[in-house]
Coordinates of C-alpha atoms in Angstrom, one line a residue:
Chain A
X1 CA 9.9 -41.1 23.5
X2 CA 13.1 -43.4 24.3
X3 CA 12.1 -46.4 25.4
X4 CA 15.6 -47.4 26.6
X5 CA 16.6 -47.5 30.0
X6 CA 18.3 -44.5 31.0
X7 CA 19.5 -45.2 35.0
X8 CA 20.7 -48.9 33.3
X9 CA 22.9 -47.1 31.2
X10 CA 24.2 -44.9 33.9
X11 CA 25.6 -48.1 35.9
X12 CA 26.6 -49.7 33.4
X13 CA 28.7 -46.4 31.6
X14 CA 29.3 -44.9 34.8
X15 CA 32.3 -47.5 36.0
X16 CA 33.4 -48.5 32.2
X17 CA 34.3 -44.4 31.8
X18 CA 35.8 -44.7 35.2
X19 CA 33.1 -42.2 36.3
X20 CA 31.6 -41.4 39.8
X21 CA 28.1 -40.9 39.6
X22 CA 26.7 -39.1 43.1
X23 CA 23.2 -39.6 43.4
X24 CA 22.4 -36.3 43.2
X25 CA 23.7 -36.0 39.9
X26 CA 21.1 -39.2 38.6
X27 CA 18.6 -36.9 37.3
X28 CA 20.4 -34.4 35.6
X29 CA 22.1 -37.0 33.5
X30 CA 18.9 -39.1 32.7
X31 CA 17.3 -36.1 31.3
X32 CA 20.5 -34.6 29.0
X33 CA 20.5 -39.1 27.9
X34 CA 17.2 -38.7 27.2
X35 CA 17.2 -35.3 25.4
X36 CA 20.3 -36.4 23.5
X37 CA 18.3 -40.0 22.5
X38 CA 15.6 -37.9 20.7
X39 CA 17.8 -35.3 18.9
X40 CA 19.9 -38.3 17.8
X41 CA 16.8 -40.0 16.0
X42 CA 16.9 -37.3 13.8
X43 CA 20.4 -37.2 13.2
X44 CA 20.3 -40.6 13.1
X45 CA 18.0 -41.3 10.1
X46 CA 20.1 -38.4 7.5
X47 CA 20.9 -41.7 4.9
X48 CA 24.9 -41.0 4.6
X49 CA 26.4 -43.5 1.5
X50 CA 29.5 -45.5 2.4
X51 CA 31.6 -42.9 1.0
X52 CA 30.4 -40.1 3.4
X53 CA 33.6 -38.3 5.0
X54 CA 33.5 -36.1 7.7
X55 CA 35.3 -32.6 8.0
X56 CA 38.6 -33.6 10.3
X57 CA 39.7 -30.3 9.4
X58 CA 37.3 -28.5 8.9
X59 CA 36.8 -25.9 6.1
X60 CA 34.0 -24.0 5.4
Chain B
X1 CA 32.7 9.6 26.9
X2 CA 32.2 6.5 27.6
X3 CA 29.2 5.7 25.7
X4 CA 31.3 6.5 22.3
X5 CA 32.6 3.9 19.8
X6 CA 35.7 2.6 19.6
X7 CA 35.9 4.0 16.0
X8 CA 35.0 7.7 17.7
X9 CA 37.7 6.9 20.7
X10 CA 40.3 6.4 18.5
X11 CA 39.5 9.3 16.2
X12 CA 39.4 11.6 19.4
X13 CA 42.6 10.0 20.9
X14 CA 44.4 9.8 17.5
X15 CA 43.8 13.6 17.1
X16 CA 44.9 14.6 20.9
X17 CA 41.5 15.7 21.7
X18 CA 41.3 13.5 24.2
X19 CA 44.2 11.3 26.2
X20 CA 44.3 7.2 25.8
X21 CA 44.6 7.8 29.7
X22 CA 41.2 9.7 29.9
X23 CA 39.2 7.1 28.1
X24 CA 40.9 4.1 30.8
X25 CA 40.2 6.6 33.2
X26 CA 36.5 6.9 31.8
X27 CA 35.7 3.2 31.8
X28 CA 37.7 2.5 35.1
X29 CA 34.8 5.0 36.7
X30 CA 31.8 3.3 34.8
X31 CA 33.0 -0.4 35.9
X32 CA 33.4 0.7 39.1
X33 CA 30.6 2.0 39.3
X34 CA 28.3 -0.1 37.4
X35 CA 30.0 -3.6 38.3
X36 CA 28.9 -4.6 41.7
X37 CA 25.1 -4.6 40.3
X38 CA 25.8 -6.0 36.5
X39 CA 28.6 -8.6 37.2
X40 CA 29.9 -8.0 34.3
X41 CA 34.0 -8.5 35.2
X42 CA 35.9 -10.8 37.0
X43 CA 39.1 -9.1 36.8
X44 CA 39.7 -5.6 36.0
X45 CA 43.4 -5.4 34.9
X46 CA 43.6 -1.5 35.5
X47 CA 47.2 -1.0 36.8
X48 CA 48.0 -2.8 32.8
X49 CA 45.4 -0.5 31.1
X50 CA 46.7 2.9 33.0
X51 CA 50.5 1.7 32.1
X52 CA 49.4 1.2 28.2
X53 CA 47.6 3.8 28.2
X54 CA 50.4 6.5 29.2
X55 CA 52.4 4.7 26.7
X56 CA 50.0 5.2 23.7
X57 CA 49.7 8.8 24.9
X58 CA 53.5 9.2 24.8
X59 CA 53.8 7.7 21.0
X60 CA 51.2 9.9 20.1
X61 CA 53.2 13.1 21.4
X62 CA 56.1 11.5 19.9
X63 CA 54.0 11.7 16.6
X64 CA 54.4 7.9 16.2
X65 CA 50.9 6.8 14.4
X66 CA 49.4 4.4 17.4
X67 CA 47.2 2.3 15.1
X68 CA 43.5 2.1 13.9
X69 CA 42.5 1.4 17.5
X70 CA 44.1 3.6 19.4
X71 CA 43.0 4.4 23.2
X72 CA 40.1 1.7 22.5
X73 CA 38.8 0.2 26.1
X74 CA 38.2 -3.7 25.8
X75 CA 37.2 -6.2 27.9
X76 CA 37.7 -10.6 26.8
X77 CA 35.5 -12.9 28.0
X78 CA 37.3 -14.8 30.7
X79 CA 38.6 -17.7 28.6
X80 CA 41.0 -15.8 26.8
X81 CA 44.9 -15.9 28.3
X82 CA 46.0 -12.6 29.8
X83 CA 49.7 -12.8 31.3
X84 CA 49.6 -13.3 34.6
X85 CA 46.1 -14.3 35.2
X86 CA 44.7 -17.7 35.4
X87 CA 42.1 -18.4 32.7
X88 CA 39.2 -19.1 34.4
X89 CA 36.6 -20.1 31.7
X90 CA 34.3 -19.6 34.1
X91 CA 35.0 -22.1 36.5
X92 CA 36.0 -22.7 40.3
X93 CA 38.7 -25.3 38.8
X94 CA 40.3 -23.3 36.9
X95 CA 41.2 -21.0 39.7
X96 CA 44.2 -23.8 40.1
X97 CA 46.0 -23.1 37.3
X98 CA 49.2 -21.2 36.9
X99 CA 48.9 -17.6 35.5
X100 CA 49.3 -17.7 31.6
X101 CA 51.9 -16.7 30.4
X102 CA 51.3 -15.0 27.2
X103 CA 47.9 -13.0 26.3
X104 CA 45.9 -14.9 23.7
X105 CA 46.5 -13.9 20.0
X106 CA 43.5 -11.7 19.5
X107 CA 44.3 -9.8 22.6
X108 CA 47.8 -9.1 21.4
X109 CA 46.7 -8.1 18.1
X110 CA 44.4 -5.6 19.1
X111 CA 46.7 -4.3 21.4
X112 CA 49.3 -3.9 18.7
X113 CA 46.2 -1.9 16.7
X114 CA 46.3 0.4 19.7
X115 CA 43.7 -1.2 21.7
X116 CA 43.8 -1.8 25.7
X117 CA 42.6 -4.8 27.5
X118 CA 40.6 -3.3 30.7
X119 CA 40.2 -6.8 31.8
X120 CA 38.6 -10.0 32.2
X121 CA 34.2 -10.5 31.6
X122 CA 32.2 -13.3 33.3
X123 CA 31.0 -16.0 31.5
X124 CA 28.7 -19.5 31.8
X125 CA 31.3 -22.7 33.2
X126 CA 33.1 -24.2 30.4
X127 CA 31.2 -22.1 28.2
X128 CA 28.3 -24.9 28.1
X129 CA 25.7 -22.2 28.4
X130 CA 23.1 -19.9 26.6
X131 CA 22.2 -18.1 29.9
X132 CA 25.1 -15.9 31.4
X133 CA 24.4 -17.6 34.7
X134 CA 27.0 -19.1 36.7
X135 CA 27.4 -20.6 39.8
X136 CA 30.3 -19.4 41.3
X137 CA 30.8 -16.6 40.1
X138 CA 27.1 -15.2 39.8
X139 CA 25.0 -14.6 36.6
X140 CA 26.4 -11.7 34.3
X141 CA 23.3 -9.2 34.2
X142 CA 20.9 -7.3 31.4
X143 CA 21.7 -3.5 31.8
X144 CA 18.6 -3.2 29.9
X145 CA 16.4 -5.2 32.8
X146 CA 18.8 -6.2 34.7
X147 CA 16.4 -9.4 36.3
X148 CA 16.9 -10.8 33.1
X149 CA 19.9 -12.5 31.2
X150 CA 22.6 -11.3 29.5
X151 CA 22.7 -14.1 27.8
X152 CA 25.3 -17.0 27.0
X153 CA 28.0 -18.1 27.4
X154 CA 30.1 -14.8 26.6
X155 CA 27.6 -12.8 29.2
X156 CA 29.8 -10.4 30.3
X157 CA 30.9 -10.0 26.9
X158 CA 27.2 -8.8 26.4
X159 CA 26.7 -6.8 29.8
X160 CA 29.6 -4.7 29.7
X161 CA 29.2 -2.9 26.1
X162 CA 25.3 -2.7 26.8
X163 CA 26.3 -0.9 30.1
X164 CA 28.7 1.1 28.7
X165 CA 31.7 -0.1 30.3
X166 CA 33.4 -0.5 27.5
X167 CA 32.8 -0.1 23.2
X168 CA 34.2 -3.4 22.8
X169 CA 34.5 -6.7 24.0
X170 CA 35.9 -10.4 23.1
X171 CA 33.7 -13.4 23.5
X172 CA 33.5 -16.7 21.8
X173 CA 31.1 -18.9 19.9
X174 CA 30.9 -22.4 20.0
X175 CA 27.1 -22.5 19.4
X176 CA 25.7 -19.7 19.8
X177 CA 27.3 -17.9 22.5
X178 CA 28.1 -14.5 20.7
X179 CA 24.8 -14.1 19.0
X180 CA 22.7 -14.8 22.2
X181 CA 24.2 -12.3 24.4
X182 CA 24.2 -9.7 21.0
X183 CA 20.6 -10.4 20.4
X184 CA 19.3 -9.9 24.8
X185 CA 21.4 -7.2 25.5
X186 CA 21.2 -5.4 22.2
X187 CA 24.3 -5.5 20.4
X188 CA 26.3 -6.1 17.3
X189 CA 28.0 -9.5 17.2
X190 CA 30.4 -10.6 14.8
X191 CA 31.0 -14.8 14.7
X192 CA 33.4 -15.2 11.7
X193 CA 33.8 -18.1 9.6
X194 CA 35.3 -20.6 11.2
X195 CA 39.1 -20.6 11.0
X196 CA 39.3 -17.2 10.3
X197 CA 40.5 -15.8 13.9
X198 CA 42.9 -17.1 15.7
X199 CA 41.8 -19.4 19.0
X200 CA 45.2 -19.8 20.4
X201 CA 46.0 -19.2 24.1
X202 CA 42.5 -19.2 24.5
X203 CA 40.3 -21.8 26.8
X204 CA 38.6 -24.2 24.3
X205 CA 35.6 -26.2 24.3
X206 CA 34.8 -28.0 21.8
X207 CA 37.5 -27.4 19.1
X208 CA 35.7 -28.7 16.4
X209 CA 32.9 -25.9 16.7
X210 CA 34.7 -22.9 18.8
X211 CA 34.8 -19.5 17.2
X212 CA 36.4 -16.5 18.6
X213 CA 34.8 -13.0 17.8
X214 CA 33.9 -9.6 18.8
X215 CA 30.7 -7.7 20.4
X216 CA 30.2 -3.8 19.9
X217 CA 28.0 -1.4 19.9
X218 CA 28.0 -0.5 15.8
X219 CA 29.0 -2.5 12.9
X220 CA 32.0 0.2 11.8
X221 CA 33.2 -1.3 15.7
X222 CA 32.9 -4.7 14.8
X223 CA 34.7 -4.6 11.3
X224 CA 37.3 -2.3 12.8
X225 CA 38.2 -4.9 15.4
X226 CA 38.3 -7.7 13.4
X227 CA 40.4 -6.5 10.6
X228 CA 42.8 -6.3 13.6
X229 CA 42.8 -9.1 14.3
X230 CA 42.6 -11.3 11.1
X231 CA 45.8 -13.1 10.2
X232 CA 46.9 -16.9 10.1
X233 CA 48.5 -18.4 13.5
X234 CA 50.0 -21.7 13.3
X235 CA 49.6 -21.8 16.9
X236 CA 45.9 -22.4 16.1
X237 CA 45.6 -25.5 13.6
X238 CA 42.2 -24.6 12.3
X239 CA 42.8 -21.1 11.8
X240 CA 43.2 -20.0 7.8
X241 CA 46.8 -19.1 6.4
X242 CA 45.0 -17.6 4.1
X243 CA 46.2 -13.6 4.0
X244 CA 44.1 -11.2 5.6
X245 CA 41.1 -9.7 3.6
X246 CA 39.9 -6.2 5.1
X247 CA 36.4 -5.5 5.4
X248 CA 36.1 -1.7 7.1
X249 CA 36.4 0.1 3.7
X250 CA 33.9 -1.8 2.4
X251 CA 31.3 -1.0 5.0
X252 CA 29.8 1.7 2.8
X253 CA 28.6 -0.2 -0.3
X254 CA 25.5 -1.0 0.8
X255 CA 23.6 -3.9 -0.2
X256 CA 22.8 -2.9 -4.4
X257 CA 22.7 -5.9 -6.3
X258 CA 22.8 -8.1 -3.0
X259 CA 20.0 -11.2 -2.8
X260 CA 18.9 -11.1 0.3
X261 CA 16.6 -14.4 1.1
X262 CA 15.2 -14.9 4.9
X263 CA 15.1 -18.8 6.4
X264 CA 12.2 -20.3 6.3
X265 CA 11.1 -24.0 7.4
X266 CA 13.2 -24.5 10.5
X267 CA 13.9 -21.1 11.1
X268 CA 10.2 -19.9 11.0
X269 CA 8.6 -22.0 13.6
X270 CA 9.2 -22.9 17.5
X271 CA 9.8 -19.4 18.8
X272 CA 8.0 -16.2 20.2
X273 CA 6.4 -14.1 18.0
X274 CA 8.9 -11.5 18.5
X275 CA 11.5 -13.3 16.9
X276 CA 9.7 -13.7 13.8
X277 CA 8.7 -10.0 14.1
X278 CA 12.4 -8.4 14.4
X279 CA 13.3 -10.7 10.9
X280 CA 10.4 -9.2 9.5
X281 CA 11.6 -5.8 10.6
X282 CA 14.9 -6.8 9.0
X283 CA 13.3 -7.9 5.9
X284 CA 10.9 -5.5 5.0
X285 CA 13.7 -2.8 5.5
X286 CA 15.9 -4.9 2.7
X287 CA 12.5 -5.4 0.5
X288 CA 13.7 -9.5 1.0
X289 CA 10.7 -11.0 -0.2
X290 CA 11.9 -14.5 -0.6
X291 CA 12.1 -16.9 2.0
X292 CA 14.1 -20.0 1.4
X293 CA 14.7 -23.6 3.1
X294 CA 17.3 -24.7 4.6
X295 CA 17.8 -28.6 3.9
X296 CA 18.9 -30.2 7.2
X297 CA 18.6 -27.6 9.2
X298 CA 17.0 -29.5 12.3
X299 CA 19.2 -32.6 11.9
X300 CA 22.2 -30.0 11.8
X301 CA 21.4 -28.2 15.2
X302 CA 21.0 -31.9 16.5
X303 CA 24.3 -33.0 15.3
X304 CA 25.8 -30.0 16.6
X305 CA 24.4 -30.7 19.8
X306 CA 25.7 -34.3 20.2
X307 CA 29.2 -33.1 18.6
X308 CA 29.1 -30.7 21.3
X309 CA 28.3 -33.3 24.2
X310 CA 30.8 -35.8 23.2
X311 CA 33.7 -33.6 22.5
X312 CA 32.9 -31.2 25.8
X313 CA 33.2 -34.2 28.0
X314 CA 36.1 -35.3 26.1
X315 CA 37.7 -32.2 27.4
X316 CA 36.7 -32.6 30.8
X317 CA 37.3 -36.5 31.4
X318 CA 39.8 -36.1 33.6
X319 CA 38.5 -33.5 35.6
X320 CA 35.1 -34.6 35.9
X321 CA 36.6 -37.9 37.6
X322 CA 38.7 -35.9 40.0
X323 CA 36.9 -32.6 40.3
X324 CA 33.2 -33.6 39.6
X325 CA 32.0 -32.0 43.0
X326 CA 33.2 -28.4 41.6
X327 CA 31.6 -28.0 38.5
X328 CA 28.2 -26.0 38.2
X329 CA 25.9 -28.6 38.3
X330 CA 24.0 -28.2 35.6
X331 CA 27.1 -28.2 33.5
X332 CA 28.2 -30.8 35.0
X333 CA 25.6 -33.0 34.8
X334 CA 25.8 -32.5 30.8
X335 CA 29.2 -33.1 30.6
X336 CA 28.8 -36.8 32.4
X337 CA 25.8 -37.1 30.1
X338 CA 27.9 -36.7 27.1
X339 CA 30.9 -38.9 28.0
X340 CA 28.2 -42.1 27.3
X341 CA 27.4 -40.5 24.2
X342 CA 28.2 -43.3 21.7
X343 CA 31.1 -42.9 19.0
X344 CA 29.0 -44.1 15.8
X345 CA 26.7 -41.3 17.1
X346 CA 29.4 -38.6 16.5
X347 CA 30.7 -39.7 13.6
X348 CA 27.7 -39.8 12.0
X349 CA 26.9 -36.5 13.2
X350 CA 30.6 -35.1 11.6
X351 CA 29.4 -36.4 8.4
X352 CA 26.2 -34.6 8.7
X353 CA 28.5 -31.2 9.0
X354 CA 29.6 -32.1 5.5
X355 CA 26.8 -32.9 3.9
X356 CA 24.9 -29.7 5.6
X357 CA 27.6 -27.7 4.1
X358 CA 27.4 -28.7 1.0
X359 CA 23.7 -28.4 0.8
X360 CA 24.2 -24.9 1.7
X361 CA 27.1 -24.1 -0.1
X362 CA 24.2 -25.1 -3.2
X363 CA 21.9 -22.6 -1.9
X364 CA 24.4 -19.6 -1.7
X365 CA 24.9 -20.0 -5.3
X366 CA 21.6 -18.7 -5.6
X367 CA 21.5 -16.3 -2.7
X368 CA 24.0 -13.7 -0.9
X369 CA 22.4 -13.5 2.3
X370 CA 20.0 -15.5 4.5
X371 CA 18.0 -13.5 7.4
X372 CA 17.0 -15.8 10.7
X373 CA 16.1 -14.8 14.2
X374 CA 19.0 -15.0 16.8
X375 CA 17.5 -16.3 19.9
X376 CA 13.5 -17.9 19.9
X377 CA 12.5 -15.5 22.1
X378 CA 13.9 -12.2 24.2
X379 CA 15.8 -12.5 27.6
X380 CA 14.0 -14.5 30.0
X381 CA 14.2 -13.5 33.3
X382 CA 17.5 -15.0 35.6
X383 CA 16.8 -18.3 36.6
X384 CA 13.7 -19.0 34.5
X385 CA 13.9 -22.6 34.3
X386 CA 11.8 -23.3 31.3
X387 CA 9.9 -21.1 28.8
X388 CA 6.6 -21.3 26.3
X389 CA 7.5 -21.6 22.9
X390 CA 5.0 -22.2 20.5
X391 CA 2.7 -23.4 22.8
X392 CA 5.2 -26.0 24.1
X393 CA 7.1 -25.7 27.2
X394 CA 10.2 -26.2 26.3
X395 CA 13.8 -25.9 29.2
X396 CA 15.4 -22.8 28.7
X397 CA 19.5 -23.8 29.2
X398 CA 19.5 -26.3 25.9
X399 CA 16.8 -24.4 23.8
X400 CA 18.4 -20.9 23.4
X401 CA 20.4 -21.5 20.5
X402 CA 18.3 -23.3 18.3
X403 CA 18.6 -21.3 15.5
X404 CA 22.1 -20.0 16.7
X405 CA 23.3 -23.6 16.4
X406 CA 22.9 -25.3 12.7
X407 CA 24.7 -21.6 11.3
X408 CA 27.9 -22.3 13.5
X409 CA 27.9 -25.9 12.8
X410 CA 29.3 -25.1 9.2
X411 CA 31.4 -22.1 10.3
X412 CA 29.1 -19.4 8.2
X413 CA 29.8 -15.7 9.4
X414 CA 27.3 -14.2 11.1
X415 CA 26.4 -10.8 12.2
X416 CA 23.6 -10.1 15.1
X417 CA 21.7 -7.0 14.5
X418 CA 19.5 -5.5 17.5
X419 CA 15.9 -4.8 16.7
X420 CA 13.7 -2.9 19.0
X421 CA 10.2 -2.8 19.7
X422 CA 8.5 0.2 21.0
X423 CA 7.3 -0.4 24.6
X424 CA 9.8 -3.2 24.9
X425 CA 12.3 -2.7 27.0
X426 CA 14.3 -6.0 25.8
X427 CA 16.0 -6.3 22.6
X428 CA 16.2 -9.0 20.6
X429 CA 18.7 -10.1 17.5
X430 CA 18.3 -10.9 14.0
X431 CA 21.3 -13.2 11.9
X432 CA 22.8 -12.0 8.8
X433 CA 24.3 -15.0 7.6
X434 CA 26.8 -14.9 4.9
X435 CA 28.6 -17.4 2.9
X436 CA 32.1 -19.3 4.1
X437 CA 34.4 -16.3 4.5
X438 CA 31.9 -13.6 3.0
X439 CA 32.3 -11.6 6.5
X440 CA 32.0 -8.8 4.0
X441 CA 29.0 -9.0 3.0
X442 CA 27.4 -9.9 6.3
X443 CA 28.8 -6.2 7.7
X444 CA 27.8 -4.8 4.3
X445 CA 23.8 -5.5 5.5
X446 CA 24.3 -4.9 9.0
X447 CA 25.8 -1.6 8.2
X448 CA 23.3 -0.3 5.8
X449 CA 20.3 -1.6 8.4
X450 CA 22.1 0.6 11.3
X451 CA 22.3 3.8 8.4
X452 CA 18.7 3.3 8.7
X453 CA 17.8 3.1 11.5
X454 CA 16.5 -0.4 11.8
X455 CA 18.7 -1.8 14.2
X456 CA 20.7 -0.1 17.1
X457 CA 22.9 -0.9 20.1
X458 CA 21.8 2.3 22.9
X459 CA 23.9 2.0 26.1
X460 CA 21.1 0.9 28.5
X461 CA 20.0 3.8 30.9
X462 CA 21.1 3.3 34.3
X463 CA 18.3 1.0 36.0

């Protein structure tokens, strides 16, 4: 599991996006951070070399 | 009358057995009668429809030819422009902005093939959704059980040709959102390669990702349609000037010579039983005895998913810090989600897309078609929060486009086939998955599975 601090990271991203934040709308947030942090350790760990372009415009 | 094709409408209208006016006339009855229950429409644009209609019926008398679609009922998922409507993309916000002022591309071109838009289908907010629920507009529902979804986000793009209200209908596909309402409600779904049909004058979401495409009830109804409406745009900047490259008269080839693999690794673990059950229907009715892996496959759907957050609340920045109090809260609470999502993340993650592609574009050397279940599992029931999958309890919003979600990452066509169970009474879809720009071939299978017998799209008896 993440062991970063996902209600830290709401304050502090909240006002740097320019967001509100209601409290109602904590947990729902915490929980898509959290289920983001573990897909991205996957995604994460694909080694890419230094020459490893994305697809601006994409073609398949 | 209503429960025919759009291939046997326009046959019956282009020989004057039956009026263009009679078949608007025919679904105007069936929405009006089936709506209130299914939820299937927001807007019904009937006074347009009747208008076109007598207009196609008078170029027909006039022995003008009225195109390959003519008289054909169609409904667009409520993200696509139509003149004088605001585009709602399923949201309360939306209902600020000014009425468009053109109809989105697709809509015009299968009007020019003789088509006519019968209006507007329901839809999850922002099309962030795999459900066909919505919050302010009320969920889109199953004709086939109608407690359960239709399915997301093009839901009523789903309900309405399942019910029979129309043959045809428009929805798009960012990831996943044509083939999950195709495989719960039963239906054929085309997602073309991406770039192939034109987005513009449509609501996007995540530009990158979105896919426009059609939902019918057989596979001569999908290629027909989207023949239609193939053909560069420079309105749309990721849509191919490449010319257009027919598929309908190739529908009857069959699948000789074809190598037909199913997906195995990724796609053959985390779902119900029945999804693994309708491939092997599918499978066994190709004799596709080989089951490949797909490199990547997880870390795909994963860089999807964070592609998908980032550039979604990209979209919405603005609004969310104006209008955050009228989004649908579970979207919203995404979309504020994925506005912290980091930068290196998503860039990472667009490499990823290239590097899945051309891991698959190594595989397809050696295979023609890849078979993979649709959805994990069949419709759950309308507002099931989370579902068993696997033995793991897993939430149901995120998960329904697992294996929906790596195939549209790399723009691969895809078509959704509907396999039935006896003493089931929910569907559930299969993907024919194709090469870049192979929509072909795709068709070619679905076609010769429906010839068979193997898959079908019924119109779901009244409930």
């Amino acid at each position: 599991m993440s062991d970063f601090d996902a209600e830290a990271m709401i304050d502090a991203m909240a006002p740097f996006l320019g967001l509100t934040v209601e409290d109602e709308y904590r947990a729902g947030i915490v929980q898509h951070l959290n289920a983001a942090w573990i897909i991205a350790q996957s995604v994460l760990a694909v080694e890419l070399k230094d020459d490893a372009e994305p697809a601006p415009v994409y073609r398949p | 009358m209503a429960f025919d094709g759009a291939a046997a409408i326009a046959r019956a209208v282009k020989s004057r057995t039956r009026t263009a006016r009679a078949e608007v006339e025919a679904c105007l009855a069936r929405i009006e009668a089936l709506n209130p229950r299914l939820n299937a429409f927001t807007a019904v644009t009937a006074e347009r429809a009747l208008k076109r209609a007598d207009a196609l019926d008078a170029m027909i008398a006039a022995g003008r030819d009225p195109g390959p679609l003519a008289g054909v009922p169609f409904g667009v998922k409520n993200l696509f422009d139509i003149e004088g409507l605001p585009t709602l993309a399923g949201s309360k916000i939306n209902r600020d902005l000014p009425p468009a002022h053109a109809d989105a591309t697709l809509i015009a071109r299968l009007e020019e093939a003789g088509a006519i838009l019968i209006g507007a289908l329901n839809m999850g907010e922002y099309a962030y959704d795999f459900t066909g629920e919505n919050a302010h507009y009320g969920p889109s529902r199953n004709p086939h059980a109608p407690d359960h979804m239709s399915g997301g986000s093009s839901g009523g793009s789903g309900t309405a040709p399942a019910a029979g209200m129309v043959p045809l209908a428009l929805g798009s596909d960012t990831n996943g959102s044509i083939r999950v309402p195709s495989s719960f409600c039963g239906l054929f779904g085309l997602k073309p390669s991406y770039g192939r049909l034109s987005r513009a004058n449509s609501f996007p979401f995540v530009s990158s990702l979105d896919h426009l495409g059609p939902i019918a009830r057989t596979v001569e109804d999908l290629a027909l349609s989207y023949d239609a409406m193939q053909g560069p745009d420079a309105a749309d900047p990721a849509c191919t000037p490449d010319g257009i490259e027919p598929v309908t008269w190739l529908l009857g080839r069959g699948v000789d010579g074809l190598r037909i693999a199913r997906a195995g690794g990724y796609f053959a673990r985390g779902a119900d039983p029945a999804a693994f059950a309708a491939v092997d229907v599918v499978a066994g009715a190709l004799d596709a005895r080989r089951s490949v892996d797909l490199p990547l496959a997880a870390e795909a759907r994963g860089a999807a998913y964070l592609i998908t957050m980032a550039e979604g609340a990209s979209l919405h920045l603005d609004r969310l810090k104006t209008r955050h109090g009228d989004y649908d809260a579970d979207v919203r609470d995404r979309l504020l989600a994925g506005a912290m999502i980091p930068g290196a993340w998503v860039a990472r993650a667009q490499k990823i897309r290239r590097l899945f592609r051309a891991r698959m574009l190594t595989l397809f050397r050696e295979v023609d078609i890849l078979l993979a279940p649709a959805t994990p599992c069949r419709a759950p029931r309308i507002g099931q929060k989370t579902m068993l999958l696997a033995g793991r309890e897993m939430a149901v919003r995120p998960n329904l486009g697992i294996f929906t979600q790596p195939i549209s990452f790399i723009g691969l066509p895809v078509v959704s086939v509907p396999v039935w169970t006896q003493g089931e009474a929910l569907p559930i879809g299969v993907q024919v998955i194709a090469p870049p720009w192979r929509e072909d071939l795709a068709l070619r299978v679905a076609g010769e599975l429906e010839r068979r017998g193997v898959v079908m799209a019924p119109v779901a008896k009244p409930q």
